[in-house]
Amino acid sequence: MSKQVLIVSLSLIAAFSVACASMRKSSTTTAKTASQAGPSAGAELKPTRGNNVTGTVTFHEMGDQVHVVADISGLKPGKHGFHIHEKGDCSAPDATSAGAHFNPDSQPHGAPTAAAHHAGDFGNIEANASGNAHLETTVNFITVSDGPKSVVGRSVIVHAAPDDLTTQPTGNAGARLACGVIEKK
């Protein structure tokens, strides 16, 4: 009987040691990831006059890239232009107070994957049959940190129509359905 107790005890000690080592590794990985994370910002999208579009957009700087996550609701199913605009002002009923696309490098309008495009060009988001859209992307053409490419103090706009990715300077994306000022967290 004492041999069985010894075997069970050793098994429990071994299992406990493995669990502790795994927890230490997880804590180290989490601490390392947190220490590499840079500044964050976000925008709460509010509808323009006559619209019901709402949502949130977050920006997390990680080294020389920014992870962008958008969750938007109240859209008609299909594609909608999605841009960062130059001014952090959503006060006009139609959000024209947000100005033009954010374009610190004076580039032509284009797809976010094109060699030349505005820093605010994020192309399109696509709403499902329920009117909900989700975008998750990582880009290297904006920052959250201070500087000429910082999105902080600018605005996010969701448009009524798809961005055709070519028409200058707006992509022919139509009316502004929602606007949100980007603020540092």
XYZ file of N, CA and C in Angstrom:
555
model
N 0.821 -1.179 0.000
C 0.000 0.000 0.000
C 0.866 1.244 0.000
N 1.937 1.257 0.725
C 2.795 2.430 0.790
C 3.481 2.663 -0.553
N 3.707 1.602 -1.334
C 4.300 1.754 -2.650
C 3.325 2.469 -3.588
N 2.030 2.128 -3.480
C 1.002 2.783 -4.287
C 0.877 4.260 -3.898
N 0.915 4.561 -2.633
C 0.829 5.945 -2.164
C 2.026 6.736 -2.695
N 3.201 6.127 -2.657
C 4.408 6.783 -3.160
C 4.275 7.077 -4.660
N 3.778 6.126 -5.432
C 3.611 6.311 -6.880
C 2.596 7.417 -7.156
N 1.479 7.406 -6.458
C 0.456 8.443 -6.632
C 1.024 9.803 -6.249
N 1.749 9.866 -5.147
C 2.349 11.129 -4.702
C 3.337 11.669 -5.728
N 4.194 10.801 -6.255
C 5.164 11.231 -7.267
C 4.458 11.689 -8.548
N 3.389 11.014 -8.914
C 2.623 11.408 -10.094
C 2.012 12.789 -9.913
N 1.466 13.038 -8.718
C 0.879 14.353 -8.425
C 1.949 15.448 -8.437
N 3.098 15.166 -7.880
C 4.196 16.146 -7.864
C 4.645 16.450 -9.293
N 4.759 15.435 -10.110
C 5.166 15.629 -11.505
C 4.131 16.460 -12.261
N 2.861 16.154 -12.076
C 1.797 16.903 -12.753
C 1.794 18.361 -12.294
N 1.984 18.590 -11.014
C 2.029 19.942 -10.460
C 3.216 20.714 -11.024
N 4.361 20.075 -11.143
C 5.564 20.722 -11.695
C 5.351 21.136 -13.141
N 4.734 20.253 -13.928
C 4.459 20.568 -15.333
C 3.489 21.743 -15.425
N 2.463 21.756 -14.604
C 1.479 22.841 -14.611
C 2.129 24.165 -14.228
N 2.980 24.166 -13.233
C 3.663 25.390 -12.804
C 4.589 25.915 -13.899
N 5.310 25.032 -14.559
C 6.212 25.449 -15.642
C 5.409 26.062 -16.783
N 4.275 25.462 -17.093
C 3.419 25.989 -18.152
C 2.884 27.371 -17.786
N 2.495 27.571 -16.537
C 1.992 28.870 -16.082
C 3.091 29.924 -16.147
N 4.325 29.558 -15.764
C 5.443 30.512 -15.823
C 5.704 30.928 -17.259
N 5.664 29.971 -18.192
C 5.893 30.257 -19.606
C 4.793 31.172 -20.136
N 3.544 30.904 -19.789
C 2.414 31.722 -20.224
C 2.541 33.144 -19.689
N 2.915 33.292 -18.424
C 3.077 34.622 -17.820
C 4.195 35.393 -18.498
N 5.291 34.720 -18.820
C 6.409 35.366 -19.499
C 5.996 35.822 -20.886
N 5.265 34.973 -21.626
C 4.801 35.329 -22.968
C 3.852 36.514 -22.903
N 2.904 36.509 -21.975
C 1.964 37.609 -21.825
C 2.692 38.895 -21.471
N 3.638 38.839 -20.564
C 4.392 40.031 -20.170
C 5.205 40.559 -21.346
N 5.793 39.655 -22.134
C 6.583 40.068 -23.278
C 5.691 40.747 -24.318
N 4.524 40.173 -24.619
C 3.596 40.761 -25.573
C 3.126 42.126 -25.087
N 2.785 42.249 -23.820
C 2.319 43.524 -23.269
C 3.408 44.578 -23.344
N 4.663 44.190 -23.122
C 5.741 45.173 -23.154
C 6.030 45.627 -24.582
N 5.667 44.836 -25.612
C 5.881 45.211 -26.992
C 4.739 46.062 -27.532
N 3.593 46.066 -26.876
C 2.443 46.823 -27.335
C 2.707 48.307 -27.164
N 2.300 49.064 -28.160
C 2.458 50.508 -28.117
C 1.155 51.176 -27.737
N 1.034 52.446 -28.080
C -0.171 53.194 -27.725
C -1.409 52.695 -28.472
N -2.555 52.976 -27.901
C -3.838 52.583 -28.483
C -4.740 53.798 -28.605
N -5.680 53.716 -29.537
C -6.670 54.767 -29.734
C -7.958 54.114 -30.196
N -9.032 54.867 -30.155
C -10.305 54.332 -30.602
C -11.274 55.427 -30.976
N -12.300 55.023 -31.720
C -13.361 55.944 -32.132
C -14.699 55.262 -31.937
N -15.647 56.011 -31.413
C -17.025 55.540 -31.319
C -17.785 56.180 -32.468
N -18.265 55.344 -33.388
C -18.984 55.849 -34.551
C -20.423 56.177 -34.182
N -20.841 57.381 -34.576
C -22.215 57.822 -34.335
C -22.845 58.152 -35.677
N -24.148 57.912 -35.809
C -24.796 58.134 -37.095
C -24.880 59.612 -37.470
N -24.794 59.870 -38.762
C -25.070 61.206 -39.258
C -26.592 61.355 -39.359
N -27.059 62.568 -39.615
C -28.502 62.832 -39.639
C -29.214 61.886 -40.619
N -30.280 61.241 -40.114
C -31.094 60.360 -40.938
C -30.566 58.943 -41.093
N -29.507 58.611 -40.386
C -28.914 57.277 -40.490
C -28.902 56.583 -39.130
N -28.658 55.269 -39.153
C -28.650 54.467 -37.920
C -27.346 53.720 -37.707
N -26.307 54.083 -38.430
C -25.043 53.346 -38.384
C -24.254 53.728 -37.131
N -23.824 52.721 -36.380
C -23.003 52.919 -35.183
C -21.887 51.881 -35.174
N -20.929 52.079 -34.279
C -19.877 51.084 -34.165
C -18.674 51.602 -33.408
N -17.647 50.777 -33.394
C -16.388 51.145 -32.753
C -15.231 50.748 -33.667
N -14.161 51.536 -33.572
C -12.937 51.237 -34.303
C -11.790 51.423 -33.325
N -10.903 50.433 -33.228
C -9.745 50.537 -32.344
C -8.461 50.444 -33.153
N -7.438 51.107 -32.639
C -6.130 51.147 -33.268
C -5.092 50.802 -32.201
N -4.305 49.766 -32.409
C -3.263 49.353 -31.460
C -1.925 49.334 -32.197
N -1.019 50.189 -31.780
C 0.294 50.245 -32.403
C 1.172 49.145 -31.835
N 1.814 48.411 -32.747
C 2.703 47.308 -32.373
C 3.965 47.443 -33.221
N 4.984 48.068 -32.666
C 6.197 48.314 -33.436
C 5.906 49.310 -34.541
N 6.212 48.931 -35.791
C 5.973 49.836 -36.912
C 4.659 49.533 -37.634
N 3.770 48.794 -36.975
C 2.472 48.477 -37.562
C 1.345 48.869 -36.612
N 0.155 49.034 -37.183
C -1.033 49.349 -36.393
C -2.107 48.316 -36.709
N -2.603 47.674 -35.663
C -3.683 46.690 -35.781
C -5.001 47.451 -35.645
N -5.863 47.334 -36.654
C -7.134 48.052 -36.697
C -8.272 47.042 -36.637
N -9.233 47.288 -35.725
C -10.410 46.432 -35.609
C -11.642 47.323 -35.624
N -12.572 47.026 -36.532
C -13.817 47.793 -36.629
C -15.006 46.851 -36.539
N -15.992 47.242 -35.754
C -17.265 46.533 -35.659
C -18.363 47.571 -35.844
N -19.153 47.399 -36.899
C -20.128 48.407 -37.303
C -21.467 47.734 -37.526
N -22.550 48.416 -37.150
C -23.891 47.872 -37.353
C -24.807 48.966 -37.909
N -25.963 48.533 -38.421
C -26.949 49.459 -38.970
C -26.747 49.771 -40.439
N -25.904 48.999 -41.119
C -25.613 49.227 -42.538
C -26.569 48.451 -43.434
N -26.706 48.892 -44.681
C -27.378 48.078 -45.688
C -26.383 46.990 -46.071
N -26.843 45.773 -46.352
C -25.921 44.713 -46.757
C -25.101 45.142 -47.982
N -23.840 44.740 -47.999
C -22.958 45.058 -49.113
C -21.749 45.862 -48.669
N -21.027 46.396 -49.661
C -19.784 47.121 -49.395
C -20.034 48.605 -49.137
N -19.183 49.149 -48.248
C -19.245 50.561 -47.879
C -17.826 51.099 -47.743
N -17.582 52.289 -48.306
C -16.281 52.921 -48.154
C -15.972 53.157 -46.693
N -14.718 52.979 -46.329
C -14.278 53.081 -44.933
C -12.963 53.845 -44.930
N -12.956 55.049 -44.350
C -11.785 55.921 -44.437
C -11.503 56.647 -43.127
N -10.248 57.055 -42.987
C -9.871 58.003 -41.944
C -9.835 59.366 -42.620
N -10.493 60.340 -42.018
C -10.546 61.695 -42.570
C -9.656 62.622 -41.755
N -9.275 63.744 -42.364
C -8.230 64.610 -41.838
C -8.562 65.334 -40.541
N -9.813 65.629 -40.286
C -10.175 66.409 -39.105
C -10.957 65.556 -38.103
N -10.705 65.780 -36.853
C -11.443 65.102 -35.799
C -12.668 65.916 -35.415
N -13.549 66.122 -36.375
C -14.721 66.967 -36.174
C -15.924 66.315 -36.845
N -16.835 65.818 -36.040
C -18.048 65.178 -36.561
C -19.279 66.042 -36.305
N -19.080 67.344 -36.109
C -20.172 68.217 -35.680
C -21.208 68.515 -36.755
N -20.858 68.485 -38.020
C -21.833 68.755 -39.080
C -22.819 67.599 -39.180
N -24.097 67.886 -39.438
C -25.095 66.807 -39.528
C -24.746 65.726 -40.545
N -23.991 66.090 -41.590
C -23.599 65.115 -42.612
C -22.125 64.725 -42.499
N -21.463 65.155 -41.431
C -20.061 64.847 -41.123
C -19.073 65.440 -42.134
N -19.498 66.412 -42.931
C -18.544 67.068 -43.833
C -17.498 67.848 -43.050
N -17.758 68.120 -41.795
C -16.795 68.812 -40.927
C -15.535 67.969 -40.699
N -15.573 66.680 -41.033
C -14.403 65.810 -40.884
C -13.381 66.043 -41.997
N -13.743 66.812 -43.004
C -12.815 67.132 -44.082
C -12.613 65.978 -45.049
N -11.497 66.067 -45.759
C -11.149 65.078 -46.788
C -10.447 63.875 -46.165
N -10.101 62.912 -47.011
C -9.336 61.749 -46.541
C -8.008 62.223 -45.959
N -7.564 61.540 -44.908
C -6.273 61.816 -44.280
C -5.194 61.454 -45.293
N -4.360 62.448 -45.675
C -3.410 62.252 -46.764
C -2.125 63.042 -46.509
N -1.358 62.700 -45.472
C -0.169 63.485 -45.130
C 0.949 63.435 -46.170
N 0.928 62.445 -47.055
C 1.985 62.308 -48.061
C 1.573 62.816 -49.441
N 0.387 63.444 -49.545
C -0.110 63.981 -50.820
C -0.102 62.936 -51.937
N -0.661 61.774 -51.636
C -0.754 60.667 -52.592
C -2.132 60.669 -53.263
N -2.278 60.006 -54.405
C -3.602 59.849 -55.000
C -4.422 58.838 -54.192
N -5.730 58.914 -54.348
C -6.612 57.943 -53.697
C -6.386 56.569 -54.318
N -6.503 55.517 -53.499
C -6.351 54.159 -54.017
C -6.677 53.117 -52.975
N -6.516 51.887 -53.352
C -6.737 50.763 -52.435
C -5.655 50.779 -51.364
N -5.965 50.290 -50.169
C -4.948 50.277 -49.105
C -3.749 49.381 -49.428
N -3.901 48.511 -50.400
C -2.803 47.626 -50.808
C -2.020 48.170 -52.002
N -2.476 49.285 -52.568
C -1.789 49.883 -53.723
C -0.502 50.562 -53.266
N 0.436 50.704 -54.194
C 1.705 51.364 -53.874
C 1.474 52.811 -53.447
N 0.533 53.495 -54.093
C 0.211 54.879 -53.744
C -1.248 54.960 -53.310
N -1.474 55.538 -52.141
C -2.832 55.729 -51.620
C -2.765 56.696 -50.442
N -3.912 57.263 -50.102
C -3.990 58.114 -48.918
C -3.726 57.263 -47.674
N -3.197 57.859 -46.642
C -3.036 57.138 -45.373
C -4.393 56.770 -44.788
N -5.428 57.496 -45.192
C -6.777 57.221 -44.706
C -7.564 56.234 -45.547
N -6.978 55.727 -46.616
C -7.681 54.794 -47.501
C -7.659 53.379 -46.934
N -8.813 52.935 -46.466
C -8.947 51.571 -45.949
C -9.870 50.733 -46.835
N -10.222 51.260 -48.011
C -11.030 50.494 -48.941
C -12.468 50.370 -48.492
N -12.943 49.143 -48.400
C -14.343 48.870 -48.076
C -14.477 47.917 -46.901
N -15.592 48.074 -46.222
C -16.038 47.067 -45.267
C -17.275 46.438 -45.887
N -17.575 45.214 -45.534
C -18.742 44.561 -46.119
C -19.715 44.133 -45.032
N -20.934 44.656 -45.149
C -21.986 44.331 -44.184
C -22.699 43.060 -44.620
N -22.999 42.220 -43.646
C -23.730 40.980 -43.924
C -25.226 41.271 -44.049
N -26.033 40.232 -44.200
C -27.478 40.383 -44.377
C -28.146 41.080 -43.194
N -27.510 41.023 -42.028
C -28.052 41.693 -40.835
C -27.575 43.134 -40.705
N -26.730 43.589 -41.623
C -26.235 44.960 -41.579
C -25.026 45.163 -40.697
N -24.362 44.072 -40.328
C -23.173 44.145 -39.471
C -21.904 43.921 -40.286
N -20.877 44.682 -39.961
C -19.598 44.542 -40.654
C -18.475 44.450 -39.633
N -17.471 43.666 -39.969
C -16.285 43.514 -39.115
C -15.062 43.625 -40.008
N -14.108 44.417 -39.571
C -12.843 44.548 -40.285
C -11.731 44.357 -39.280
N -10.754 43.574 -39.648
C -9.559 43.400 -38.832
C -8.378 43.350 -39.777
N -7.471 44.316 -39.628
C -6.325 44.406 -40.514
C -5.140 45.003 -39.769
N -3.963 44.764 -40.274
C -2.749 45.357 -39.730
C -2.057 46.096 -40.866
N -1.737 47.377 -40.635
C -1.157 48.221 -41.679
C 0.104 48.911 -41.164
N 0.898 49.417 -42.105
C 2.127 50.112 -41.719
C 2.176 51.551 -42.242
N 1.024 52.113 -42.645
C 1.014 53.455 -43.223
C 0.368 54.510 -42.329
N 0.045 54.157 -41.095
C -0.441 55.117 -40.095
C 0.257 54.821 -38.776
N 0.114 55.738 -37.807
C 0.612 55.501 -36.450
C -0.435 55.955 -35.447
N -0.267 55.515 -34.229
C -1.035 56.050 -33.104
C -0.147 57.026 -32.345
N 1.154 56.783 -32.371
C 2.123 57.675 -31.740
C 2.075 59.040 -32.414
N 2.564 60.046 -31.695
C 2.645 61.393 -32.256
C 3.470 61.378 -33.535
N 3.123 62.242 -34.452
C 3.864 62.364 -35.703
C 2.932 62.670 -36.849
N 3.484 62.890 -38.040
C 2.669 63.298 -39.184
C 1.667 62.252 -39.661
N 1.878 60.986 -39.351
C 0.954 59.935 -39.790
C 0.053 59.431 -38.664
N 0.021 60.164 -37.551
C -0.817 59.764 -36.424
C -2.294 59.964 -36.744
N -3.100 58.974 -36.403
C -4.546 59.056 -36.615
C -5.268 59.712 -35.441
N -4.576 59.914 -34.345
C -5.199 60.519 -33.165
C -5.612 61.953 -33.500
N -6.851 62.292 -33.160
C -7.374 63.622 -33.447
C -7.988 63.728 -34.836
N -8.089 62.620 -35.524
C -8.723 62.579 -36.851
C -10.066 61.856 -36.688
N -10.728 61.531 -37.774
C -12.016 60.851 -37.649
C -12.097 59.652 -38.589
N -12.988 58.740 -38.240
C -13.304 57.581 -39.072
C -14.676 57.844 -39.682
N -14.792 57.588 -40.981
C -16.060 57.768 -41.695
C -16.444 56.460 -42.373
N -17.732 56.109 -42.263
C -18.302 54.997 -43.018
C -19.232 55.622 -44.048
N -19.065 55.218 -45.308
C -19.814 55.805 -46.417
C -20.971 54.920 -46.863
N -21.896 55.522 -47.626
C -23.082 54.819 -48.103
C -22.782 53.848 -49.240
N -21.844 54.207 -50.097
C -21.554 53.410 -51.285
C -20.187 52.739 -51.166
N -19.920 51.771 -52.028
C -18.583 51.167 -52.047
C -17.554 52.169 -52.569
N -16.336 52.059 -52.092
C -15.211 52.820 -52.613
C -14.763 52.094 -53.877
N -14.746 52.812 -55.018
C -14.324 52.161 -56.268
C -12.799 52.062 -56.381
N -12.093 52.630 -55.407
C -10.643 52.553 -55.265
C -9.858 53.288 -56.357
N -10.554 54.003 -57.246
C -9.850 54.713 -58.311
C -10.265 56.171 -58.466
N -11.546 56.503 -58.318
C -12.008 57.868 -58.533
C -11.311 58.814 -57.561
N -10.797 59.920 -58.110
C -10.058 60.885 -57.298
C -10.989 62.016 -56.844
N -10.877 62.498 -55.645
C -9.987 62.018 -54.580
C -10.699 61.163 -53.540
N -11.942 60.711 -53.818
C -12.748 60.084 -52.767
C -13.118 58.627 -52.988
N -12.910 58.110 -54.189
C -13.343 56.746 -54.464
C -14.829 56.652 -54.745
N -15.502 57.825 -54.901
C -16.923 57.869 -55.222
C -17.754 57.066 -54.215
N -17.398 57.173 -52.943
C -18.027 56.361 -51.899
C -19.328 56.941 -51.349
N -19.732 58.113 -51.819
C -21.044 58.632 -51.452
C -21.127 59.276 -50.089
N -22.374 59.387 -49.624
C -22.687 60.087 -48.370
C -21.988 59.449 -47.178
N -21.844 60.245 -46.139
C -21.219 59.790 -44.894
C -22.317 59.330 -43.937
N -22.289 58.042 -43.595
C -23.334 57.454 -42.751
C -23.014 57.536 -41.264
N -21.735 57.517 -40.911
C -21.333 57.547 -39.502
C -19.966 58.198 -39.405
N -19.721 58.801 -38.240
C -18.461 59.498 -38.002
C -18.054 59.291 -36.545
N -16.766 59.134 -36.320
C -16.250 59.016 -34.953
C -14.857 59.616 -34.849
N -14.637 60.415 -33.815
C -13.338 61.053 -33.591
C -12.404 60.040 -32.923
N -11.181 59.938 -33.425
C -10.183 58.997 -32.892
C -9.472 59.642 -31.715
N -9.565 59.001 -30.553
C -8.961 59.521 -29.328
C -8.022 58.487 -28.734
N -6.921 58.969 -28.168
C -5.943 58.093 -27.513
C -6.586 57.458 -26.289
N -6.269 56.195 -26.047
C -6.802 55.492 -24.860
C -5.807 55.560 -23.744
